[in-house]
Structure formats: C-alpha cells, structure tokens
Coordinates of C-alpha atoms in Angstrom, one line a residue:
Chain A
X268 CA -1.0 -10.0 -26.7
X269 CA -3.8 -7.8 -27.2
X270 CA -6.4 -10.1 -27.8
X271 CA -7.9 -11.5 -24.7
X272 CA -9.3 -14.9 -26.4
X273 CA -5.7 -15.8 -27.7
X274 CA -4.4 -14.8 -24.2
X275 CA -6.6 -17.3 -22.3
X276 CA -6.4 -20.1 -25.0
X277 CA -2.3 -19.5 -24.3
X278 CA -2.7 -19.8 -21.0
X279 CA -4.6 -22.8 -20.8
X280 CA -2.3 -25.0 -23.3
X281 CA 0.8 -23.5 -21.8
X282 CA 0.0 -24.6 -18.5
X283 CA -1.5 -27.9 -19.2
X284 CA 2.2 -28.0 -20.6
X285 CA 3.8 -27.1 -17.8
X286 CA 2.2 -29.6 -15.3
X287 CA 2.6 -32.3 -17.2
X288 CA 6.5 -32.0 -18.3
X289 CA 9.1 -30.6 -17.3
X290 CA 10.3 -30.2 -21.1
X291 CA 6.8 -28.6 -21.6
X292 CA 7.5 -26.1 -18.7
X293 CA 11.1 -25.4 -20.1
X294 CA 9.3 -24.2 -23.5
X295 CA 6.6 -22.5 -21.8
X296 CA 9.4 -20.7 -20.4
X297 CA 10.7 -19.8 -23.5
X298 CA 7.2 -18.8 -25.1
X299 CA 7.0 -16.0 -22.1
X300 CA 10.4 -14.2 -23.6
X301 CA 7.6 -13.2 -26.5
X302 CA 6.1 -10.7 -24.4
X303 CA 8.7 -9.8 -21.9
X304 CA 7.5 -6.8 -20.8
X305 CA 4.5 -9.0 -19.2
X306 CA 7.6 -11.5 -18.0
X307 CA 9.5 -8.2 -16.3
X308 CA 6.4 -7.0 -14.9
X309 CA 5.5 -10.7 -13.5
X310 CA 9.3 -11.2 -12.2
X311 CA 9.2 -8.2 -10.1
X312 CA 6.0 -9.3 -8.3
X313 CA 6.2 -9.4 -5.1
X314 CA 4.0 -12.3 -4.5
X315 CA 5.1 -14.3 -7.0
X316 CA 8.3 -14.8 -4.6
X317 CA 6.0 -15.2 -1.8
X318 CA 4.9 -18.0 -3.3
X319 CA 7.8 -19.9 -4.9
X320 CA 9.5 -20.8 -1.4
X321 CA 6.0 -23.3 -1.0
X322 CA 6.3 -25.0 -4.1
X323 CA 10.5 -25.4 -3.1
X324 CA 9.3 -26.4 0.3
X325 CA 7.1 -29.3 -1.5
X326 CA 9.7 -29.9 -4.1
X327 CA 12.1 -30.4 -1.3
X328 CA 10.1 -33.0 0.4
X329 CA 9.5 -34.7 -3.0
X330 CA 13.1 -34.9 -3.2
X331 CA 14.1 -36.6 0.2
X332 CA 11.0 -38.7 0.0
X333 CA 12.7 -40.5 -3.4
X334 CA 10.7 -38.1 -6.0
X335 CA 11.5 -36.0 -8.5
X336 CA 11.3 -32.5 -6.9
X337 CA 13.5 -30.7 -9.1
X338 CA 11.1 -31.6 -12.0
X339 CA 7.8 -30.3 -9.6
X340 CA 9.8 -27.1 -8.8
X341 CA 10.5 -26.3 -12.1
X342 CA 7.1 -27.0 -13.4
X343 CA 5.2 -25.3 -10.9
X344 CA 7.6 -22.5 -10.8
X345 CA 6.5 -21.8 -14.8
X346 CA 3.1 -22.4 -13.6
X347 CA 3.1 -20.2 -11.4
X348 CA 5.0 -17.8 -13.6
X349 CA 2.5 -18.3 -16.6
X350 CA -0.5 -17.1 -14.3
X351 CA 1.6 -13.9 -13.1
X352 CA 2.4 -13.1 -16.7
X353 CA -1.0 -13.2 -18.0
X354 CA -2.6 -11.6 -15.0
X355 CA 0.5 -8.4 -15.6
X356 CA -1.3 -8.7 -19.0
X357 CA -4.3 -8.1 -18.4
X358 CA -6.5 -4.7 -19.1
X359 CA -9.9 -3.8 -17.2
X360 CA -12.5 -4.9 -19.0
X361 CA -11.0 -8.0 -20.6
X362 CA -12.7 -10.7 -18.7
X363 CA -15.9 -9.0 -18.7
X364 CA -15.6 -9.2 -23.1
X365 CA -14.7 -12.2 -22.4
X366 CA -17.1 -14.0 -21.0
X367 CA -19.7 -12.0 -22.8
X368 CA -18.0 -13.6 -25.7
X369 CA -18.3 -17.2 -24.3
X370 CA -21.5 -16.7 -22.5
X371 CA -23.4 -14.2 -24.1
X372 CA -25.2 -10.9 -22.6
X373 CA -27.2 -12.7 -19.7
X374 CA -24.6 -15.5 -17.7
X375 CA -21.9 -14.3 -19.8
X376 CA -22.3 -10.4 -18.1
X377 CA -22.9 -12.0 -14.6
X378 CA -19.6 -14.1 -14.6
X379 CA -17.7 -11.8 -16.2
X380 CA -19.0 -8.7 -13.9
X381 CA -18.0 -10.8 -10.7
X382 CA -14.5 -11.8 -12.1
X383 CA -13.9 -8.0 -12.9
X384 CA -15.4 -7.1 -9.5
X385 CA -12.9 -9.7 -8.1
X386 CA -9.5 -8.1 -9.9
X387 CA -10.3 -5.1 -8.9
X388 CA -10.5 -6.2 -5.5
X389 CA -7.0 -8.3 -5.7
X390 CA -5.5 -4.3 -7.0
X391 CA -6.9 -2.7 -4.2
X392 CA -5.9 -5.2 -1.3
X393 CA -2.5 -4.5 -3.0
X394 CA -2.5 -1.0 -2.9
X395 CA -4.6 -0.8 0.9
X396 CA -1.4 -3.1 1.8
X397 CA 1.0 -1.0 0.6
X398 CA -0.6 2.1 2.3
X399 CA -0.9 0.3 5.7
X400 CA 2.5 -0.9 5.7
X401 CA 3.4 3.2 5.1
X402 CA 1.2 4.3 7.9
X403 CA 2.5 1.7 10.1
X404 CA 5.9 3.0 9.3
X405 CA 5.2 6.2 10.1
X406 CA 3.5 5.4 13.4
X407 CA 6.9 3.5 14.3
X408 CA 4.6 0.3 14.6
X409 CA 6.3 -2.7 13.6
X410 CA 4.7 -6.0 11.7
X411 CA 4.2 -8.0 14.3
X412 CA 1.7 -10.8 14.1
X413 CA -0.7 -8.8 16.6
X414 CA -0.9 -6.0 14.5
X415 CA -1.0 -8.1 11.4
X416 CA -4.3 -9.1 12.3
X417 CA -5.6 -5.9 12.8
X418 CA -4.5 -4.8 9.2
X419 CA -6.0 -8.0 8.4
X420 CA -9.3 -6.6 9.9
X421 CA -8.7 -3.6 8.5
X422 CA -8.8 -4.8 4.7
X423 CA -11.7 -7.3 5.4
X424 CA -13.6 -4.2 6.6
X425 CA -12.1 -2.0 3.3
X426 CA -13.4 -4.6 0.8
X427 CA -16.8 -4.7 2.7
X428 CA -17.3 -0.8 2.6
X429 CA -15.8 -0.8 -1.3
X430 CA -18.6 -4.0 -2.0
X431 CA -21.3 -1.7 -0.6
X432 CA -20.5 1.2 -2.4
X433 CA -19.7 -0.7 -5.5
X434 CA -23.4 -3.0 -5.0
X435 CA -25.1 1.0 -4.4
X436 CA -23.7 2.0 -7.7
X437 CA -25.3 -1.1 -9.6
X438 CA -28.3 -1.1 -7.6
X439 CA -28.4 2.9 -9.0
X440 CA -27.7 2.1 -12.6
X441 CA -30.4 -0.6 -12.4
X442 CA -28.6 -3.6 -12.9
X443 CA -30.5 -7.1 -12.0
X444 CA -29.4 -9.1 -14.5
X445 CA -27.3 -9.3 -17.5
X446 CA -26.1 -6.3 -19.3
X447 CA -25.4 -5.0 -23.1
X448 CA -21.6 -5.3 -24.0
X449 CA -20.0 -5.6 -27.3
X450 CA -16.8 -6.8 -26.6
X451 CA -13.9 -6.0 -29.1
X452 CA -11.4 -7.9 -30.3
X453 CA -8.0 -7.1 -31.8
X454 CA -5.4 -9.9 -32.9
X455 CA -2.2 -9.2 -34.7
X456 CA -0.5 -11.8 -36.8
X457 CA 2.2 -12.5 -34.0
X458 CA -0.4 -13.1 -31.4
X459 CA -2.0 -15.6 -33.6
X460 CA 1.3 -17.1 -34.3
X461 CA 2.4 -17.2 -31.0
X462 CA -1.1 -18.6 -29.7
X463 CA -0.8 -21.4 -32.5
X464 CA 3.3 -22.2 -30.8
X465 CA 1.2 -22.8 -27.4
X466 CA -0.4 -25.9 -29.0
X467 CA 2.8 -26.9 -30.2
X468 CA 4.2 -26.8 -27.4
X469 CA 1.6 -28.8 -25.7
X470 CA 2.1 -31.8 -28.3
X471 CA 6.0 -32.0 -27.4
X472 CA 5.6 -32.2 -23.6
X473 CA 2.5 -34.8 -24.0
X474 CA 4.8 -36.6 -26.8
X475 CA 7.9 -36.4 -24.1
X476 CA 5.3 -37.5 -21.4
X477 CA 4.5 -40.8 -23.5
X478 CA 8.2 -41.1 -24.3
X479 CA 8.3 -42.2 -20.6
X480 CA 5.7 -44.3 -20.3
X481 CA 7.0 -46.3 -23.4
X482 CA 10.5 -46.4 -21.6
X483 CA 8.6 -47.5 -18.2
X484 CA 6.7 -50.0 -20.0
Chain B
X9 CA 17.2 21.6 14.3
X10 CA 17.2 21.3 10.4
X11 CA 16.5 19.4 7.3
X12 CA 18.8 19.3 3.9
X13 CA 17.7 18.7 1.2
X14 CA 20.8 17.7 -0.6
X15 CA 20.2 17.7 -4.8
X16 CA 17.1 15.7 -3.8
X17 CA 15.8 14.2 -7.9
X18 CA 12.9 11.9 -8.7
X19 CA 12.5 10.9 -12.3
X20 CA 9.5 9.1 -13.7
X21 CA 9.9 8.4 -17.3
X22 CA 9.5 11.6 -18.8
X23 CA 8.2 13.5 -15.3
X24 CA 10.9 15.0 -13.1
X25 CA 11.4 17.0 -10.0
X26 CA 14.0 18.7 -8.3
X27 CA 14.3 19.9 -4.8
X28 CA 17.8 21.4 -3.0
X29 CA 17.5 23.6 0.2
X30 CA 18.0 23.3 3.8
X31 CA 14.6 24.1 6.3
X32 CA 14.5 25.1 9.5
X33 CA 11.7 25.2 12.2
X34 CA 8.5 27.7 11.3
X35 CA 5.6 26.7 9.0
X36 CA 7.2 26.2 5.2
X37 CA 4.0 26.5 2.7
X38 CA 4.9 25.1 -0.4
X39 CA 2.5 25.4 -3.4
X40 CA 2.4 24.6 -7.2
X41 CA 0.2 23.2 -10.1
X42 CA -1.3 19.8 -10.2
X43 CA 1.4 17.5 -10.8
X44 CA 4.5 19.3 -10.0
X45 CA 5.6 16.6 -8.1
X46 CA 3.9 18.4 -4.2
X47 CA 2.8 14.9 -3.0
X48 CA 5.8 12.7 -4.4
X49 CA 8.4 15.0 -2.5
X50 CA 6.2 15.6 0.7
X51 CA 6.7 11.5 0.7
X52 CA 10.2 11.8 0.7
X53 CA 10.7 14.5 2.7
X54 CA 9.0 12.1 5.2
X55 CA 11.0 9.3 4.1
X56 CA 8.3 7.2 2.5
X57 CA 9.8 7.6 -0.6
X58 CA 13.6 6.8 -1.6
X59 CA 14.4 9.7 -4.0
X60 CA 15.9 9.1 -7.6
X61 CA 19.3 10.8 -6.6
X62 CA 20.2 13.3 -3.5
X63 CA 20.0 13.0 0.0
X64 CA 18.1 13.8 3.4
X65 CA 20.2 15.5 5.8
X66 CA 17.8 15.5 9.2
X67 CA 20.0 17.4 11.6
X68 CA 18.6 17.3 15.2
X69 CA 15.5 15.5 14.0
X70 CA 14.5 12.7 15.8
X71 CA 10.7 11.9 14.5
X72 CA 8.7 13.0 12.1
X73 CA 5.5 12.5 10.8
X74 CA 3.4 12.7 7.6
X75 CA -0.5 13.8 7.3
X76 CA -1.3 12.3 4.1
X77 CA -3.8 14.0 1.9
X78 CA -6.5 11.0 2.4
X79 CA -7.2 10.9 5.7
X80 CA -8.2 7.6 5.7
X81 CA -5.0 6.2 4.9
X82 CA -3.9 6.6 8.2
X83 CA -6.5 4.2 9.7
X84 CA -5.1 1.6 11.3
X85 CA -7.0 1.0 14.6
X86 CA -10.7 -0.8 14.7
X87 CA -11.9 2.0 16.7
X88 CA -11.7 5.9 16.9
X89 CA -10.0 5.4 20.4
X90 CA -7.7 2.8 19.1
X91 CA -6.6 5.4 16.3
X92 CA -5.2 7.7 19.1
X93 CA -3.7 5.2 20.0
X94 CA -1.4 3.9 17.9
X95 CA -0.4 7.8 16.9
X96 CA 0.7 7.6 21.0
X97 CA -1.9 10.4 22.2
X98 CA -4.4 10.3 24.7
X99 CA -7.6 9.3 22.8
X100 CA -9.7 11.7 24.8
X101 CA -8.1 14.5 24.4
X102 CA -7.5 13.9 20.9
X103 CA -11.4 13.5 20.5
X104 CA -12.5 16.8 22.1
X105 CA -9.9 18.6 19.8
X106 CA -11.5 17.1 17.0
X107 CA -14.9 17.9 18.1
X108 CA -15.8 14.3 18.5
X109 CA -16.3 13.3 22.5
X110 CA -17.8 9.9 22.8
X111 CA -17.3 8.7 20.1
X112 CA -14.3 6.4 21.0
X113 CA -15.6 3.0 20.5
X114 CA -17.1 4.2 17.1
X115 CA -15.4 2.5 13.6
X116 CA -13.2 5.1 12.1
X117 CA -14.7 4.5 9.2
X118 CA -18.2 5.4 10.2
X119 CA -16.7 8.7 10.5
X120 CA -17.1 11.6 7.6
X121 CA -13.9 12.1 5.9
X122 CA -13.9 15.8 7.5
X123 CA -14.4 14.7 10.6
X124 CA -11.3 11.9 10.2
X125 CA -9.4 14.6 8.9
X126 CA -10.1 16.6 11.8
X127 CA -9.5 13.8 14.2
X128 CA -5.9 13.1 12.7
X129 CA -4.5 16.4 12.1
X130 CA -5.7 16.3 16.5
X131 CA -3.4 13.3 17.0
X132 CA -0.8 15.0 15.3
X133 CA -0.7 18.1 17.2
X134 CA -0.7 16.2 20.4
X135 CA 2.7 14.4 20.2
X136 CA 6.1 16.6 19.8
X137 CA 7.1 15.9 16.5
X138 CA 10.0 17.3 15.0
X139 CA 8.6 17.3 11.6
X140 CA 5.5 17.2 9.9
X141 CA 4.6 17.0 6.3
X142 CA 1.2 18.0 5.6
X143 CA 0.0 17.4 2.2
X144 CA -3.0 18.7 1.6
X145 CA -4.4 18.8 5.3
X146 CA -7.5 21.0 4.5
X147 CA -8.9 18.6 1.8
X148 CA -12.4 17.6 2.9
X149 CA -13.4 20.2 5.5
X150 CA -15.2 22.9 5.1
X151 CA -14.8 26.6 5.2
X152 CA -15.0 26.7 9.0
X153 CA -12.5 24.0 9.8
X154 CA -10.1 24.8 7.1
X155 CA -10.0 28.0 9.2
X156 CA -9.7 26.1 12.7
X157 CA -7.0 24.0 11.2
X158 CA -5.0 26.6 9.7
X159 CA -4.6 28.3 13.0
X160 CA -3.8 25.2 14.8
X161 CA -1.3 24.9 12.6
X162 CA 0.0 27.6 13.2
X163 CA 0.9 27.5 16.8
X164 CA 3.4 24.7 15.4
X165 CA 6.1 27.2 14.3
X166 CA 8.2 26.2 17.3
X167 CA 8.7 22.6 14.9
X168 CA 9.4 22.0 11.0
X169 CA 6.1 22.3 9.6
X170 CA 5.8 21.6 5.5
X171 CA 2.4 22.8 4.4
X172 CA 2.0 21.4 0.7
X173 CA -1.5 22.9 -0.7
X174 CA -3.4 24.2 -3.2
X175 CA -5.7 26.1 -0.9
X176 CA -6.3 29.8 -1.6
X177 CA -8.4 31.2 1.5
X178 CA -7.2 29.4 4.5
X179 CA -3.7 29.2 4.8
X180 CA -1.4 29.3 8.4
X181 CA 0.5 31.9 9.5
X182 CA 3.4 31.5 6.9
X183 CA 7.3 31.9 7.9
X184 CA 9.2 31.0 4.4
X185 CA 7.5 30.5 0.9
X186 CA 8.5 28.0 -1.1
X187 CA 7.4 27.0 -5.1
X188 CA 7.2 24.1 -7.4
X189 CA 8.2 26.0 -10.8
X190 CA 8.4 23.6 -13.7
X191 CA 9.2 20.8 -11.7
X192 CA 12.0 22.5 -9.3
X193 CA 11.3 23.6 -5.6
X194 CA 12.1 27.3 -5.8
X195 CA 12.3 29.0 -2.2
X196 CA 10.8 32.3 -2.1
X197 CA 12.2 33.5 0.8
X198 CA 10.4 34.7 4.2
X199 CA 7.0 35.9 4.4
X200 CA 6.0 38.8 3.5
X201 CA 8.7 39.8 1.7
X202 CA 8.8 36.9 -0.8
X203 CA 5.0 37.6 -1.5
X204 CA 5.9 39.6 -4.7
X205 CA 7.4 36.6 -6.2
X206 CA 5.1 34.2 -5.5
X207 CA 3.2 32.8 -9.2
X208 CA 0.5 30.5 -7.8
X209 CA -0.6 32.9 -5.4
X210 CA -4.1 33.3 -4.6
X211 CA -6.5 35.8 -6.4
X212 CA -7.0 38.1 -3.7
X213 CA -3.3 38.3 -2.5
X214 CA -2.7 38.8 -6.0
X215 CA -4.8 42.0 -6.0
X216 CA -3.6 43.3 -3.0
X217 CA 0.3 43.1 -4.3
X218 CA -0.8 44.5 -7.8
X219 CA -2.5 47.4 -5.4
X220 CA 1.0 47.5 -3.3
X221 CA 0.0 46.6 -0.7
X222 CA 1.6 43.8 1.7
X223 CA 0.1 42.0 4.0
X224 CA 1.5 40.8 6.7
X225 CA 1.3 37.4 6.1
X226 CA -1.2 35.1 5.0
X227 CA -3.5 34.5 7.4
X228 CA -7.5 35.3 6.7
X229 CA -7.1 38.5 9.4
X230 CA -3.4 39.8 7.7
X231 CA -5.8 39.5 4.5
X232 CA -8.5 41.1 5.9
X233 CA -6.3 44.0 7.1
X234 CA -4.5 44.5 3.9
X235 CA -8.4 44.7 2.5
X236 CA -8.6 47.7 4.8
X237 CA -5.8 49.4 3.7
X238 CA -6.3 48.9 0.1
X239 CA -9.9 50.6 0.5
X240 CA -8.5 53.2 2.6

C-alpha cells in the first residue's frame, strides 16, 4: 500500500477492529494476506515474538481467572501483528508527508520530523544490537545479565552521540522551526479498495460486539 | 594448522560469491572490486556468517578473531581500559602500542576513529590467535599508521592472517595472493611469483611488472627497491 494516508486510516480501523472482537481480529487477519509481503516481513520479526509470550502470559491468567483469554490472545496477537505489518511497510519519509499533510508546514514538520527522527532510531538500536551481539560473540563473551547492561549503556550512549550529531546537522542547515515539504501521494485502485474493506470490517466486529450485548441483555 | 574452505556459496538474490581453497598460516591478502563479496566472506570465514552452501573445515584452530572494517563496532566496554579488556589483554600494554598511555579511563568513543582503529588492531596482536580476519584494517588512519600497521601485521605470519583490502600503498609483507574475480575467490599463488597475475593490483606494482621487474614482495621497501632497479 503505497499511499501512506490509506495505510494509517487502515491501521487505525483495523485495529479498533481487532480490540474490540475477536471476529474483527480474525478478518483483520485476513485483510493482512493483501499485502503479504508486509505479513512475511512482520512474521519474521524478531520482536514481534518477543512480545507475543506477554500477551499469552496475560491471556493465560485471563483464562484461569474465569475470562476469556483465548479471545485477548487472539486479538492482541493481530494487534500486535497489524502494528508490525504496517511498520515493515513503511518508507523514510512517510510520516514526515504525513503529518505535513495533517498539520501543515509549521506543527505538521515538527511532529513529523521527531517521529522520523524516532524510526530511525528504532533501525539503528536494531542494527547496533545486532552488531553487539557479533562482537560479543567474537570476544567469546556471553549474554549475561551483567554484560547486558553494559550493551544497554552502550546503546544509550550510541543514540546520544547519533542525537548530537543528527541536532549539529539541523542546527547547520538552519532549522528552528517548521520546514517546506510537499508530500506526495500515490494511491492505486486496490489500496483504495482495500482501505474502504478496513471500514467494513470494523462495522462486522462492532455489529458482532452488539450481537452480545443483545444476547447478555 | 589450516582452514578449508569447502565449496563455501553465498547467494543474495541476484549477487553471488564463491570461495573453495584450503589456507595455511602466513599473511593471505585478498583483494577485489567494491562488492565482490570481500566483507560478506571475511564474516564467514570468521564464522559470523552461516554461508549459503559449503563448509568451514578449521583444522587445529582453536580461536579466531575478526577486525571489522568499523572500528567502532567492536566497542563494547565503557572505557578504553575496559575495551582491553574484554579482548583479554593487558589494557596498558595495549594502550602504549596504540600510542594512547593514559588514556584508560577515557570513553571509547571520545576517541578518533584512527586512533580506535589503532587501539584495536593493538588488542588484537596481543592475544595468540589462531586466526584473524582483517577487513579493511587500514580504513581511517593515515599514511603513517597505515605503514605502522602493515608491518605489525606482518610479524603475524607465524598465524592465519586474511588481509581483505582495497589499499594500494601500504600493504604487509604478503605470503599467498588471493582474488575476488567476478564473484569467485581466485588464489594467485605465493608472493612474488603470483604478482604477474594479479588484476586489481596497484598502479605502481603494475608498472614495475609491465617494466619486468619483480619485487620481492609488497611491502613499501620491496617497492621501493624494485623502483631502484627499474631506474637502474
């Protein structure tokens, strides 16, 4: 889905779907086999596994304590799932059009700036995690929670020198304030037809929501 | 001692590379263009990197080490002393190799990338590795040091040393020449007498083989000498 307005208006309805049903989080589900690449991509994510164990941890609780944890695992499994898609999905730039696009050239910029600022930081962690983890290897040190810390130190301290640099760099281009963008949209028919699914998909889990409340009632 | 490297393949969507010898201790220099794969097999020849197909045979290795071409990856201590450290090496003596006494309790960090470089190719030479992968190790120092560091590395002969470079002036004394060639690690043979062959070879070893003459190997004085027979 090339068009970033589509993508976030997706996003939104899709996972307003998924919290609230379980049926809505099943056809979520099924919306993300449009773009599988983005779904692939998302599925092989290491953190997205990270993750999942929590919400089964909570699920499982649910469950024992006389809730319905299944239904909370699946949903916020999709939830979850939704947000790694879209993130995969995402191109530098995007937010910053974005929010230009929302905001205009003044807030707009500023938000959109920060939240760029902020992705770029989430890849780089990534990749200075990866590269620690190598080094460590080759030093023969192992992962232990002492020297997790330190690498914990270590990023902290990467992200500050990178925030400097990358705050020199504005200062030198003479940013204060706001900025000129013309952000650039490009939507093909099945990205509006899939966006335009999203709300349908939202009607049938509120619909299957109020289907429960009439039966509880 | 020796490492096989058994029909070793990595395939990237439409990129490939292909390595399949066996190398035993001296100083290997392997060169080739940008992108012929230098970096991705020096990682697997260090066993970063799982490779697409093949195998590692490391006969009578026991550890091994890679200097990766950003010396900055390597940081994983809070200090400079605490760097030494965790490569196992005294951090005083690997400071005064590097030219940097006193500055132990200094962030690594705060250091120039030359001077990191310098400090980490010291650590390095101070434990008995087996093997060492160097990729790119005279990236961000300067004509001087790229000199110092070439002959340090050359008193590591006695080891498996894998010199992957693009440098043209400074290289270490050189036992067997190797070449990435459209993707496939091509060994030369020994130095000198695999000079002739050699494609990516710098300009002025170039002119000194089109002159025949053949230097004894590739270090700045063997150059130099060859310079002095060429002009008589």
């Amino acid at each position: 889905m090339q068009d970033a307005r589509l993508r976030l208006f997706s996003v939104l309805l899709l996972s307003v779907a998924s919290f609230i049903s379980t049926l809505g989080a099943i056809l979520a589900l099924i919306w993300l086999f449009l773009y599988p690449a983005y779904l692939k991509a998302a599925l092989l994510s290491k953190a997205y596994y990270l993750l999942l164990p929590f919400t089964g941890i909570v699920a499982l609780i649910m469950q024992i304590s006389g809730g319905d944890g299944l239904s909370y695992f699946i949903r916020m499994g999709v939830l979850l799932l939704i947000g790694f898609t879209i993130f995969r999905g995402w191109a530098p730039g995007e937010f910053l059009d974005l929010s230009v696009w929302l905001l205009g050239r003044r807030r707009g910029f500023d938000l959109g700036l920060a939240i760029e600022i902020t992705i770029q930081g989430i890849d780089e962690a990534t990749r200075d995690w990866s590269r620690i983890l190598t080094t460590m290897k080759l030093k023969g040190m192992h992962p232990d929670i002492r020297n997790m810390a330190s690498v914990g130190f270590l990023m902290i301290h990467l992200r500050l020198l990178r925030a400097r640099d990358q705050a020199d760099l504005l200062t030198t281009r003479g940013y204060k304030s706001g900025g000129s963008c013309c952000p650039d949209f490009q939507a093909s028919n099945r990205d509006i037809i899939a966006s335009l699914c999203t709300i349908l998909i939202l009607f049938i889990s509120f619909a299957a929501v109020r289907d429960i409340f009439i039966l509880m009632m | 001692m020796k490492l096989v490297l058994d029909r070793i393949t990595v395939a990237r969507d439409e990129w490939h590379c292909h390595a399949d010898g066996t190398l035993h201790p001296g100083i290997h220099l392997v060169t080739g263009r940008v992108g012929s794969g230098k970096t991705t097999l020096a990682r697997i020849i260090s066993g970063v990197l799982n490779p697409s197909s093949g195998k590692i045979i490391r006969e009578g290795i026991s550890s091994s080490m890679l200097c990766q071409q950003f010396p900055e990856y390597h940081v994983t201590g809070a200090t400079v002393a605490k760097e030494a450290e965790s490569y196992g090496v005294a951090a005083e003596k690997a400071m005064e190799i590097a030219g940097l006494s006193g500055l132990g309790e200094e962030d690594p960090f705060r250091l120039s990338r030359g001077e990191l470089r310098r400090f980490q190719i010291a650590c390095l030479e101070l434990r008995d590795w087996d093997l060492i992968v160097f990729d790119e190790p005279f990236s961000a120092l300067d004509c001087q040091e790229k000199q110092r560091v070439s002959r340090r590395i050359s008193l590591l002969s006695s080891r498996i040393v894998i010199v992957f470079t693009h440098e043209q002036r400074y290289l270490p004394r050189t036992d067997f020449l190797w070449e990435m060639r459209d993707g496939v690690l091509q060994f030369l043979g020994t130095v000198p007498q695999a000079l002739p062959y050699w494609e990516t070879a710098p300009g002025h070893v170039r002119m000194l083989l089109e002159n025949g003459i053949i230097p004894a190997n590739l270090t700045e004085e063997d150059l130099r000498e060859g310079l002095c027979r060429m002009q008589g």
